[in-house]
GROMACS .gro file of C-alpha atoms in nm:
model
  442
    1UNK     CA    1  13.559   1.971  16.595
    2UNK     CA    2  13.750   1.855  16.876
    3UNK     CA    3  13.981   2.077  17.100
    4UNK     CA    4  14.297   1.962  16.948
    5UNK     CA    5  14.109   2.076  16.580
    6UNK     CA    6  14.040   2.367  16.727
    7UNK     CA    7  14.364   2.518  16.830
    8UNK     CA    8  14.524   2.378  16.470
    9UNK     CA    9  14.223   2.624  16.310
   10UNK     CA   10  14.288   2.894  16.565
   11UNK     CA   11  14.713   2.878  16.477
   12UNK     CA   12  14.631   2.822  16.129
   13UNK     CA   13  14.426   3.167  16.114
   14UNK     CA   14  14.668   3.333  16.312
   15UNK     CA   15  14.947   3.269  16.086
   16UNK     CA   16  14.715   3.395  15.771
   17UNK     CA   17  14.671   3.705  15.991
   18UNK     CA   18  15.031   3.753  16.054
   19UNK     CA   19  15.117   3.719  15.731
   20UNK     CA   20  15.051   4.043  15.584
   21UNK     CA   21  15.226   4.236  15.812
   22UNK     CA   22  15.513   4.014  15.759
   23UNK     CA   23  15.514   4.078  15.399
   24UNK     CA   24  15.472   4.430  15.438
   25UNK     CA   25  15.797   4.422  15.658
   26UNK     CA   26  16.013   4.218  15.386
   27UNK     CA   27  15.883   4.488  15.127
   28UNK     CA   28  15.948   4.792  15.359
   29UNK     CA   29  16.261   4.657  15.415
   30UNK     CA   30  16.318   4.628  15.003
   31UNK     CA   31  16.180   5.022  14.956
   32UNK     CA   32  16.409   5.167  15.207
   33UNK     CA   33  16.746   4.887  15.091
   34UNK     CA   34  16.709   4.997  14.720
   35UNK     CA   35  16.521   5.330  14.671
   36UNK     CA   36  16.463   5.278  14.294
   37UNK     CA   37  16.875   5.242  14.295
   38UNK     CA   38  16.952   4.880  14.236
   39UNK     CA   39  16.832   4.806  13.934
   40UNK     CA   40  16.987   5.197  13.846
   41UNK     CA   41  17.336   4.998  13.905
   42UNK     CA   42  17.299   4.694  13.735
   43UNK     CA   43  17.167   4.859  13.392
   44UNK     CA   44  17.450   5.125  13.428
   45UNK     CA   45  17.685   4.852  13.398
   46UNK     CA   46  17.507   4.652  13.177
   47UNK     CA   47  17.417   4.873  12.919
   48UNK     CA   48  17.784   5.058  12.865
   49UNK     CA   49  17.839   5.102  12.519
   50UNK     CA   50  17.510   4.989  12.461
   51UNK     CA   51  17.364   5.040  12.113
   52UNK     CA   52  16.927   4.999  12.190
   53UNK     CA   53  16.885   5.326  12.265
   54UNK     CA   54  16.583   5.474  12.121
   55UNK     CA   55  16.554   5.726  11.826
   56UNK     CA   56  16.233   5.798  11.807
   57UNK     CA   57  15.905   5.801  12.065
   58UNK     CA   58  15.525   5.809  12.001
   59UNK     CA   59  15.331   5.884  12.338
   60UNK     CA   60  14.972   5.695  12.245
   61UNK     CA   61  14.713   5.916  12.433
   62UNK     CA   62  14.378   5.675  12.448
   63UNK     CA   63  14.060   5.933  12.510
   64UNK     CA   64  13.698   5.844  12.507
   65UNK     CA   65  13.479   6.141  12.658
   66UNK     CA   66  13.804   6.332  12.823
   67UNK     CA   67  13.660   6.675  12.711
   68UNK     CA   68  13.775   6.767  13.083
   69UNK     CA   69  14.137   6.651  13.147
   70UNK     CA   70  14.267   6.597  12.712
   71UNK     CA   71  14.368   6.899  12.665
   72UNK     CA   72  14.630   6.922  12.963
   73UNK     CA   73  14.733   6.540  12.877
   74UNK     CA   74  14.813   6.648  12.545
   75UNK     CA   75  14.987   6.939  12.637
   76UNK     CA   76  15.169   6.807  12.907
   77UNK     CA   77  15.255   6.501  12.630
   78UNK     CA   78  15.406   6.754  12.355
   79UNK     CA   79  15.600   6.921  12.625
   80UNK     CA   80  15.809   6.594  12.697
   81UNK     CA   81  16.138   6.548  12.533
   82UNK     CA   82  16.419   6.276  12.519
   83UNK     CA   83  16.778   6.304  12.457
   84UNK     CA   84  16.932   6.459  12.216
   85UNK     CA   85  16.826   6.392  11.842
   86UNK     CA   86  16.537   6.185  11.988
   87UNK     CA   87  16.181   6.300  11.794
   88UNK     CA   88  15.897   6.218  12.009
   89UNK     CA   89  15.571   6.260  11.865
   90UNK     CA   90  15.216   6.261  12.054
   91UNK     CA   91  14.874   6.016  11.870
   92UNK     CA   92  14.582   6.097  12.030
   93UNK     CA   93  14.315   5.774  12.006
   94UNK     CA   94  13.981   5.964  11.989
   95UNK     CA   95  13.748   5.638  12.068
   96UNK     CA   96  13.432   5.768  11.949
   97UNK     CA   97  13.371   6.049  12.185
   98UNK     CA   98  13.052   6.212  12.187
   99UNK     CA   99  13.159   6.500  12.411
  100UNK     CA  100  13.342   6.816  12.353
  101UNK     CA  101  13.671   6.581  12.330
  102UNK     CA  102  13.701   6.600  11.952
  103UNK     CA  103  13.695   7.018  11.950
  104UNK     CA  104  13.940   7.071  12.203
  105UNK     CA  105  14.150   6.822  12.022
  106UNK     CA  106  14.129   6.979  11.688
  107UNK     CA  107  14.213   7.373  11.932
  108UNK     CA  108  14.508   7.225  11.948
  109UNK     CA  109  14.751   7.305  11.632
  110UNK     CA  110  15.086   7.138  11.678
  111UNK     CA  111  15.329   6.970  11.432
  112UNK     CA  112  15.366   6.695  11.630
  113UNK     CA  113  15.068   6.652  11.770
  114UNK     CA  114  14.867   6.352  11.537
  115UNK     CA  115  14.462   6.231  11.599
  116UNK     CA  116  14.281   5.902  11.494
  117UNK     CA  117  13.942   5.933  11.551
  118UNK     CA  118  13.742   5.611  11.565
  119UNK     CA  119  13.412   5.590  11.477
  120UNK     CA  120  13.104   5.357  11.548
  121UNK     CA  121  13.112   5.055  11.479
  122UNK     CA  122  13.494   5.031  11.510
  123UNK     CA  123  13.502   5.279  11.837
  124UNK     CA  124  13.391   5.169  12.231
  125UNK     CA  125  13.491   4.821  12.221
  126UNK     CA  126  13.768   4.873  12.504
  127UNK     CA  127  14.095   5.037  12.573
  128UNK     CA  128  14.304   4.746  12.408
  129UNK     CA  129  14.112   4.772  12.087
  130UNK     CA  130  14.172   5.196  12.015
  131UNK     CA  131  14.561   5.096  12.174
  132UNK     CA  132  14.592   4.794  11.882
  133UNK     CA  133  14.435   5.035  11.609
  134UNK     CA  134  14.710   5.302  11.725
  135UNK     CA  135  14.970   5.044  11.723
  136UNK     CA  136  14.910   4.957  11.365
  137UNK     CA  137  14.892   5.340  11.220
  138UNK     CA  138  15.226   5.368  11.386
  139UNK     CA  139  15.381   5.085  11.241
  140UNK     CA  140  15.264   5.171  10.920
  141UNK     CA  141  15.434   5.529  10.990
  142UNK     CA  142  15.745   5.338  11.045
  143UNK     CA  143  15.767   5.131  10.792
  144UNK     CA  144  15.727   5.423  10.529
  145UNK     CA  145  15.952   5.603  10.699
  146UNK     CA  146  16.221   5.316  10.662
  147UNK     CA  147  16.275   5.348  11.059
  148UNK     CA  148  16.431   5.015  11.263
  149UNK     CA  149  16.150   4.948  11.481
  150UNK     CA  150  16.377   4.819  11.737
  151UNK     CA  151  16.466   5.193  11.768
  152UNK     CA  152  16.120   5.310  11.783
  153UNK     CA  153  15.926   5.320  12.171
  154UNK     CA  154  15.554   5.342  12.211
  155UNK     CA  155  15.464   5.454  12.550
  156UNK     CA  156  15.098   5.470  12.686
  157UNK     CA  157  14.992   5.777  12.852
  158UNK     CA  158  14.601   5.758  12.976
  159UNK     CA  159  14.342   6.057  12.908
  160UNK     CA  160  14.426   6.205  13.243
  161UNK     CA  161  14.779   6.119  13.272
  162UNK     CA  162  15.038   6.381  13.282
  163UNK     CA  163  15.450   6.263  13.274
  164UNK     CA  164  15.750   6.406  13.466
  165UNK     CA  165  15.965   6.625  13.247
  166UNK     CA  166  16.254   6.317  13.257
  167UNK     CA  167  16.031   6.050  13.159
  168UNK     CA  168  16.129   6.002  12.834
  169UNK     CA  169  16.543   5.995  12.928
  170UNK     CA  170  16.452   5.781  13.200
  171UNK     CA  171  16.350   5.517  12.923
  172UNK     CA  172  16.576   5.574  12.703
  173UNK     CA  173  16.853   5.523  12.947
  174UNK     CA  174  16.685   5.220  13.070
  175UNK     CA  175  16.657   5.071  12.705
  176UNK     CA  176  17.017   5.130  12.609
  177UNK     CA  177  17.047   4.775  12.678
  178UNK     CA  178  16.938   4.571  12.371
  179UNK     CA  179  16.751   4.312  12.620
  180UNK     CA  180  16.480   4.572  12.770
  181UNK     CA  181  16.186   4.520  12.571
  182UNK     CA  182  15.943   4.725  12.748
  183UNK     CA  183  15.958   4.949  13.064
  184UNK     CA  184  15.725   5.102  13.342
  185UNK     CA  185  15.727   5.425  13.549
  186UNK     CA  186  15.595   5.520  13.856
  187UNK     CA  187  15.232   5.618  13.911
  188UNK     CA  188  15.144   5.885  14.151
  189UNK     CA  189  14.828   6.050  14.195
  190UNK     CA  190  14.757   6.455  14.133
  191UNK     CA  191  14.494   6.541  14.336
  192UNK     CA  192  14.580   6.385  14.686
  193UNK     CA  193  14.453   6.672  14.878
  194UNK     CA  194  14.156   6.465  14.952
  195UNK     CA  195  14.145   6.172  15.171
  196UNK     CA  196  14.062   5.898  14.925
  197UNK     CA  197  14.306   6.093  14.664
  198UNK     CA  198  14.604   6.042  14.994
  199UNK     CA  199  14.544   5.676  15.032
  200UNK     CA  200  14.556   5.614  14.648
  201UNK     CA  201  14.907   5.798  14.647
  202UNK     CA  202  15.011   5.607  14.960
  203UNK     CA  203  14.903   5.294  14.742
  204UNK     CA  204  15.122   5.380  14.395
  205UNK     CA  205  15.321   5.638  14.570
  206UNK     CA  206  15.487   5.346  14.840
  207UNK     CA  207  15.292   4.961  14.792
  208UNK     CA  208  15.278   4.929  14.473
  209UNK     CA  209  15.626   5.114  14.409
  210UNK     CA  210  15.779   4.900  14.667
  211UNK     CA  211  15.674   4.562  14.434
  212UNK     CA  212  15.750   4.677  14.149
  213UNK     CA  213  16.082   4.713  14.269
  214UNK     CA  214  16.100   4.375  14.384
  215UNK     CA  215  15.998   4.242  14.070
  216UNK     CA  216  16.242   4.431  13.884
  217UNK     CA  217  16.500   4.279  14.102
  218UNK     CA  218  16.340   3.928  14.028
  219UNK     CA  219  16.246   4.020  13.631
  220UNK     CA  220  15.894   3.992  13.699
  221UNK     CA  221  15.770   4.361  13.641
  222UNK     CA  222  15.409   4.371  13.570
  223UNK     CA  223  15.332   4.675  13.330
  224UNK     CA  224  14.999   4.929  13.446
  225UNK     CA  225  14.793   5.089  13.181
  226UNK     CA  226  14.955   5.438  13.253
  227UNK     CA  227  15.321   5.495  13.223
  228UNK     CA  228  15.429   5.177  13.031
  229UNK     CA  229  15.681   5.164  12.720
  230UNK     CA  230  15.726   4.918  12.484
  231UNK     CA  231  15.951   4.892  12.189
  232UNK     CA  232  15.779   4.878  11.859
  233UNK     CA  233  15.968   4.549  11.748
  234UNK     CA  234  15.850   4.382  12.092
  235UNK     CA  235  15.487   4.509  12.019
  236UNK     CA  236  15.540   4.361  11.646
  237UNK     CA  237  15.615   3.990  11.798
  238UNK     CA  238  15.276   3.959  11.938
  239UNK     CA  239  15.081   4.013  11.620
  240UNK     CA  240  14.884   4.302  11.462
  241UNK     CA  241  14.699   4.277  11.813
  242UNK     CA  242  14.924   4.320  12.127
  243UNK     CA  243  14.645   4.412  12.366
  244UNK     CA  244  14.371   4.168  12.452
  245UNK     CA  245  13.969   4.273  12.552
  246UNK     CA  246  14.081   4.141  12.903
  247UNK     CA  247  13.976   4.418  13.191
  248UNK     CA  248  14.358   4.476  13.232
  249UNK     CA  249  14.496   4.449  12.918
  250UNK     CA  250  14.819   4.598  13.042
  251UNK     CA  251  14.866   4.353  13.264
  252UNK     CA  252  14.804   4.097  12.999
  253UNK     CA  253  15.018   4.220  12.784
  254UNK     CA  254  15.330   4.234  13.074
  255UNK     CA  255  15.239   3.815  13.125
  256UNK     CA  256  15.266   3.766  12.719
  257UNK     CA  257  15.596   3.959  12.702
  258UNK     CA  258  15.735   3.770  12.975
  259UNK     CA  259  15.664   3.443  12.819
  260UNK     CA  260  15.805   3.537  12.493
  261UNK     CA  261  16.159   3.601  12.697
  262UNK     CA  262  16.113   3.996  12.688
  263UNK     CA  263  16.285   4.215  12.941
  264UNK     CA  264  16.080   4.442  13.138
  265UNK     CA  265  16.212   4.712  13.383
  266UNK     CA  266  16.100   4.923  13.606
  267UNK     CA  267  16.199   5.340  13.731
  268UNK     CA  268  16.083   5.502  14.031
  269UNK     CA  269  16.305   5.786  13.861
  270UNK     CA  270  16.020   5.900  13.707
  271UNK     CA  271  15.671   5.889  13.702
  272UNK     CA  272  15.302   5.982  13.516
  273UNK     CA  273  15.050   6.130  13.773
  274UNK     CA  274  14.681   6.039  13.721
  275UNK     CA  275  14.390   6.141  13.875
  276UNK     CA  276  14.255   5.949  14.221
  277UNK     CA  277  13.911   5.814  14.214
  278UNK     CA  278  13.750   6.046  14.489
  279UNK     CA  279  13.384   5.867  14.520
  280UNK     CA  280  13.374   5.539  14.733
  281UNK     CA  281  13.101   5.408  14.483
  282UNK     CA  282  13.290   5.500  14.142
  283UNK     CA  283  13.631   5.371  14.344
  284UNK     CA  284  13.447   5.045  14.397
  285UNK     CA  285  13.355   4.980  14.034
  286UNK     CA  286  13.680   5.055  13.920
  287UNK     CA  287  13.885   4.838  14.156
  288UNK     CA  288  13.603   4.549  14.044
  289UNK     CA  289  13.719   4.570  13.715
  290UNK     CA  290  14.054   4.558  13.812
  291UNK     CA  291  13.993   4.273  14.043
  292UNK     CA  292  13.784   4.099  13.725
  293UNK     CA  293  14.096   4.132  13.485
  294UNK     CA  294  14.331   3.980  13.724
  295UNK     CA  295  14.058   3.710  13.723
  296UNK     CA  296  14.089   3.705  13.358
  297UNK     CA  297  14.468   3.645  13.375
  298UNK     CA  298  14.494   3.376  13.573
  299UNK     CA  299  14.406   3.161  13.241
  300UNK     CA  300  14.785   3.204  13.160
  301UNK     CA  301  14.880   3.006  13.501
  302UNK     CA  302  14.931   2.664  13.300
  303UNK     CA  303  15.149   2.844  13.014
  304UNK     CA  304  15.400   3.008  13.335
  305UNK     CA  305  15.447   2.681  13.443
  306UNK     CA  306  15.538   2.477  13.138
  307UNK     CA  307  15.752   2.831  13.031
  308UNK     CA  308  16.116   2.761  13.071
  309UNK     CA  309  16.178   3.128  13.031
  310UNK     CA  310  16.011   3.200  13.364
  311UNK     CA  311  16.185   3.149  13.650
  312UNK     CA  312  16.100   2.946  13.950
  313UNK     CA  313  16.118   3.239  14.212
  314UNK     CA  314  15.943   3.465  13.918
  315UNK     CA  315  15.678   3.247  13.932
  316UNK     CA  316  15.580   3.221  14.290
  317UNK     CA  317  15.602   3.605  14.239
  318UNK     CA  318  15.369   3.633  13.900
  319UNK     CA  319  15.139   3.317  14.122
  320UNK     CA  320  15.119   3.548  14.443
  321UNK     CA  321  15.027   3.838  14.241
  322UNK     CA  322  14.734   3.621  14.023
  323UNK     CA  323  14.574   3.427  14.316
  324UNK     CA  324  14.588   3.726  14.533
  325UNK     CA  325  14.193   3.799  14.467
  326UNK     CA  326  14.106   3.448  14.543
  327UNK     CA  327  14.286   3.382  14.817
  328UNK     CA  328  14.140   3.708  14.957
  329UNK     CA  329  13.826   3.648  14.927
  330UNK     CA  330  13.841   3.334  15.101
  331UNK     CA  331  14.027   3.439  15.430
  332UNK     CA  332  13.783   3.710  15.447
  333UNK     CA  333  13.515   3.463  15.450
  334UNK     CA  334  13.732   3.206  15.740
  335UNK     CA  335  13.804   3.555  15.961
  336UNK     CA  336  13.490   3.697  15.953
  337UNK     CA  337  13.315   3.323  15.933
  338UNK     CA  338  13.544   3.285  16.317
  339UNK     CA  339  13.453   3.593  16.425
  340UNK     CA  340  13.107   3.540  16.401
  341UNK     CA  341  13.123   3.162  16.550
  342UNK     CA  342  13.316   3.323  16.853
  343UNK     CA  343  13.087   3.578  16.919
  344UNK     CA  344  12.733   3.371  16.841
  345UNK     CA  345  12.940   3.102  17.103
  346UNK     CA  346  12.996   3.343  17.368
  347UNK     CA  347  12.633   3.539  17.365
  348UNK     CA  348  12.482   3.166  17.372
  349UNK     CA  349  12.679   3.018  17.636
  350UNK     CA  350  12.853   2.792  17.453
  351UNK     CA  351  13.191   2.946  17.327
  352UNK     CA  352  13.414   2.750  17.149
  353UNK     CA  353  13.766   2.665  17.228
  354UNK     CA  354  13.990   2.927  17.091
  355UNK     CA  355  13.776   3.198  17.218
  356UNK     CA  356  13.652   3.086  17.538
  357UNK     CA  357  13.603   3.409  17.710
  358UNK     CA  358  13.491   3.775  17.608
  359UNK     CA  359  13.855   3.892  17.754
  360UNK     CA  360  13.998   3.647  17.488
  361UNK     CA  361  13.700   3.804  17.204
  362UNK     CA  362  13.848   4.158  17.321
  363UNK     CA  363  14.206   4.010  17.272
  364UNK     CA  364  14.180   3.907  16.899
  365UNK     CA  365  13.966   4.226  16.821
  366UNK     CA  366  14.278   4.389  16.935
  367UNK     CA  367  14.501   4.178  16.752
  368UNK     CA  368  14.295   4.203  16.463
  369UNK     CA  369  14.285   4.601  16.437
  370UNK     CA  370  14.684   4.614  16.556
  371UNK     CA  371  14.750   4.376  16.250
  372UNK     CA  372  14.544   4.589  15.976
  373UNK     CA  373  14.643   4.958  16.094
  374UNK     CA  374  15.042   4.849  16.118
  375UNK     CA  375  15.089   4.842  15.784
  376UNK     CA  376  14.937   5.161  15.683
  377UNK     CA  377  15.130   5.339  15.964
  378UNK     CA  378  15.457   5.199  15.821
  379UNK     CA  379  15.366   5.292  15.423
  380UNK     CA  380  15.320   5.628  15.548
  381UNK     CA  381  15.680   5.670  15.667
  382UNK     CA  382  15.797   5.494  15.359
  383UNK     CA  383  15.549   5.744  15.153
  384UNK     CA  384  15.729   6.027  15.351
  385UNK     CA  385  16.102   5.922  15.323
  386UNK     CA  386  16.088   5.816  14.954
  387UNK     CA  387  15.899   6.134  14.843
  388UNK     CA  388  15.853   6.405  15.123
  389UNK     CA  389  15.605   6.622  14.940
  390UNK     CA  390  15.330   6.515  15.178
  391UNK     CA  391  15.306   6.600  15.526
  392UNK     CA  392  15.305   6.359  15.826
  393UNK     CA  393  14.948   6.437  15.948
  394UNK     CA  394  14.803   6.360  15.637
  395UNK     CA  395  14.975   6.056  15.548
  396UNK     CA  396  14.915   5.908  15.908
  397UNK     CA  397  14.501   5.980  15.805
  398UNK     CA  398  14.508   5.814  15.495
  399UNK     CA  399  14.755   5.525  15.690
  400UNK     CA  400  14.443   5.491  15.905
  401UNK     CA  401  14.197   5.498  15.655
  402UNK     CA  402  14.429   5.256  15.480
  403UNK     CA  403  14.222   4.921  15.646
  404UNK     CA  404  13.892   5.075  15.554
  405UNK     CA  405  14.022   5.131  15.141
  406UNK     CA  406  14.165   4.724  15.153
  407UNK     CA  407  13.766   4.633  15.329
  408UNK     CA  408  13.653   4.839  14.965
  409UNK     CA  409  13.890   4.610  14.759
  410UNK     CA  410  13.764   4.340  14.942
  411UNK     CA  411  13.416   4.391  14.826
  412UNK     CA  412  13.525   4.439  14.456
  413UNK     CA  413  13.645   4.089  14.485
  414UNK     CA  414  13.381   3.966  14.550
  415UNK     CA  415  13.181   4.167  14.317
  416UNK     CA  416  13.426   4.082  14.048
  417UNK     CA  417  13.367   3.684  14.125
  418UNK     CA  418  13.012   3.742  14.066
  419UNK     CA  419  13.054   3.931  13.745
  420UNK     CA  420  13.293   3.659  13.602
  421UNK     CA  421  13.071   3.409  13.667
  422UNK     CA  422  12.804   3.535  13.531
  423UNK     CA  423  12.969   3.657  13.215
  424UNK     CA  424  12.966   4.012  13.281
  425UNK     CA  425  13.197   4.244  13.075
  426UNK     CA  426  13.032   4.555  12.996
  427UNK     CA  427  13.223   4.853  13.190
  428UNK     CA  428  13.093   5.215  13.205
  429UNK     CA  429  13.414   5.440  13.194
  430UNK     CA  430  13.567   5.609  13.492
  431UNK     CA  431  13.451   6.019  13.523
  432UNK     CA  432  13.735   6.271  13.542
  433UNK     CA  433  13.725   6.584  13.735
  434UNK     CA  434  13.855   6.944  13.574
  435UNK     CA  435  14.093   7.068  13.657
  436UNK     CA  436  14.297   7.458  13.588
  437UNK     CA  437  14.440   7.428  13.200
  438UNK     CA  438  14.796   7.370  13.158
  439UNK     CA  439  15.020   7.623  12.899
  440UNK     CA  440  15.036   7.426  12.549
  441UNK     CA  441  15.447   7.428  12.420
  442UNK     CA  442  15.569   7.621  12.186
   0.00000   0.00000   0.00000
């Protein structure tokens, strides 16, 4: 490599570098501009004297082994309530449980409370599968009921989900507008008063809040597996299957309802908290399966680009946000890779051109850790502005901690490359903690 190669590779990593920050700027800068109001404005107007608003809501609870957090899900579930004249109404997927899941589901004794309870060999063959088998009971419901399923919303709510008392108005409001097929809340996390619980609530509470928002803005909302709503009649366009066996089948299911035309929105109005994964080693397999369905997804690239329903700028969006793994994985590799070469060059006497001198070695180190702590640090303002239930000293700790969690994801990559390749599906389900029972309604 000559000298002139050299400083093209050095520039060239440099820019990589920078470029995370300078994303995280451009979607600070969104967070702070819109604050979950723009797309409030635009559907206000929109939607006047519109005539989609829902009647009637089932809130699917999925629950395999919850014995620990079902109880409060449900309860919190019942307790939920839309505008007037609105009947919401609470299904409880019991995927073949063999813990104390189905008796404290049948403790509970409400009229609007219904269970399915899979068994073997129909139960355990993913979340999608107990979601499609609920999907179909309640469009059988509906049809003998001689309800419009256009007026009918199934929303998701996951075994250790609980949903803010305006949830269900939130959606409605948002669906008033005949062209908002589906919609997704907020996700914050419960029990943030430990460190890894912080950083996950700095990562829904501000990131991921912050792009969601941007895709709203750019009709590329991606829907998560807690907190999403979907009109029955968009559900029924997809077949008697809407969710896939893909790792993230809500995520799936957000690309197929965007190629069909379907409008998605999103609400930071309000939100569904869920429990943080608190143990690196259990956080590590999750975010591996995560990384693995986004891997999964990616086979829809071809059909975004031939879609004339997607947009050009909401497909470098969708494109960012399926690559993303990949293209991690491989500037870890080139950072580390130069890091190494600089170091190995300098200890043997022969340093290479970019880093010629340990003063220069020292200089990137401290570009390197300015450019991964930066972003954390500015999350945890936006994490304190947006929200201010958190104090300052421990959002700045899980802002530093913030570089160690994205060195975790990092890993899962590349644990979730290995897994594809090798066929790997088979997923052991994430443990809940207990936590103090909830009062059941009335």
């Amino acid at each position: 490599m000559t000298a002139s190669d050299s400083w093209q590779f050095a520039v060239a990593g440099y820019a990589v570098l920078l470029a995370w920050p300078i994303t995280t700027v451009v979607l600070v800068w969104f967070a702070l501009r819109y604050h979950g109001t723009h797309r409030a404005k635009v559907v206000n107007r929109s939607v006047a004297g519109g005539n989609g608003r829902p009647e009637h809501f089932w809130i699917i609870v999925p629950a395999l082994n919850e014995e620990a957090v079902v109880a409060n899900t449900v309860g919190a579930a019942l307790n939920l309530r839309g505008p007037a004249g609105t009947l919401s109404r609470v299904l409880v997927v019991d995927d073949g449980s063999d813990d104390r899941t189905p008796e404290v589901l049948a403790a509970i004794d409400h009229p609007r409370l219904h269970i399915m309870r899979r068994d073997l060999p129909e139960a355990r063959q993913g979340k999608g599968e107990a979601l499609n088998a609920a999907y179909r009971h309640i469009s059988m419901l509906t049809a003998q009921a001689g309800m419009a399923p256009e007026k009918v919303v199934v929303g998701i709510i996951d075994g250790d989900g609980q949903g803010s008392e305006n949830i269900l108005v939130e959606v409605s409001r948002l669906m008033r507008d005949e062209r908002v097929g589906a919609a997704q809340v907020q996700v914050r996390i419960r029990n943030r008063n430990r460190l890894l619980g912080a950083v996950q609530d700095l990562e829904f509470g501000a990131i991921v809040d912050a792009c969601q928002n941007m895709r709203d803005a750019l009709d590329t909302v991606g829907l998560g597996g807690n907190g999403q709503f979907s009109r029955l009649s968009t559900l029924q366009t997809l077949g008697a299957a809407p969710w896939s066996s893909c790792l993230v089948e809500d995520m799936e299911l957000g690309l197929r309802m965007h190629l069909n035309g379907v409008g998605i929105r999103y609400t930071s109005r309000a939100s569904v908290t869920q429990q943080a994964v608190v143990d690196v080693r259990r956080l590590t397999r999750q975010r591996t399966r995560w990384a693995q369905g986004n891997m999964q997804c990616a086979r829809y690239l071809g059909r975004l680009f031939e879609s004339p329903r997607v947009a050009r700028i909401a497909l470098a969006e969708m494109l960012h946000y399926l690559l993303s793994p990949w293209a991690n994985a491989i500037v870890t590799v080139l950072l580390i890779g130069t890091g190494i070469a600089g170091l190995g060059g300098l200890l043997v006497g022969h340093p290479i051109v970019f880093i010629p001198t340990w003063a220069a070695l020292a200089e990137s180190l401290g570009v390197w850790l300015g450019v991964t702590t930066f972003p954390g640090l500015l999350w945890a303002l936006v994490h304190r502005r947006k929200h201010g239930d958190e104090g300052m000293p421990r959002m700045l700790t899980a802002a530093l901690a913030y570089p160690a969690f994205l060195v975790l994801g990092l890993a899962a990559t590349y644990r979730a490359l290995g897994r594809q390749a090798s066929g790997r599906q088979a997923w052991a389900k994430t443990e809940r903690l207990a936590e103090e029972p909830l009062a059941l309604p009335a």
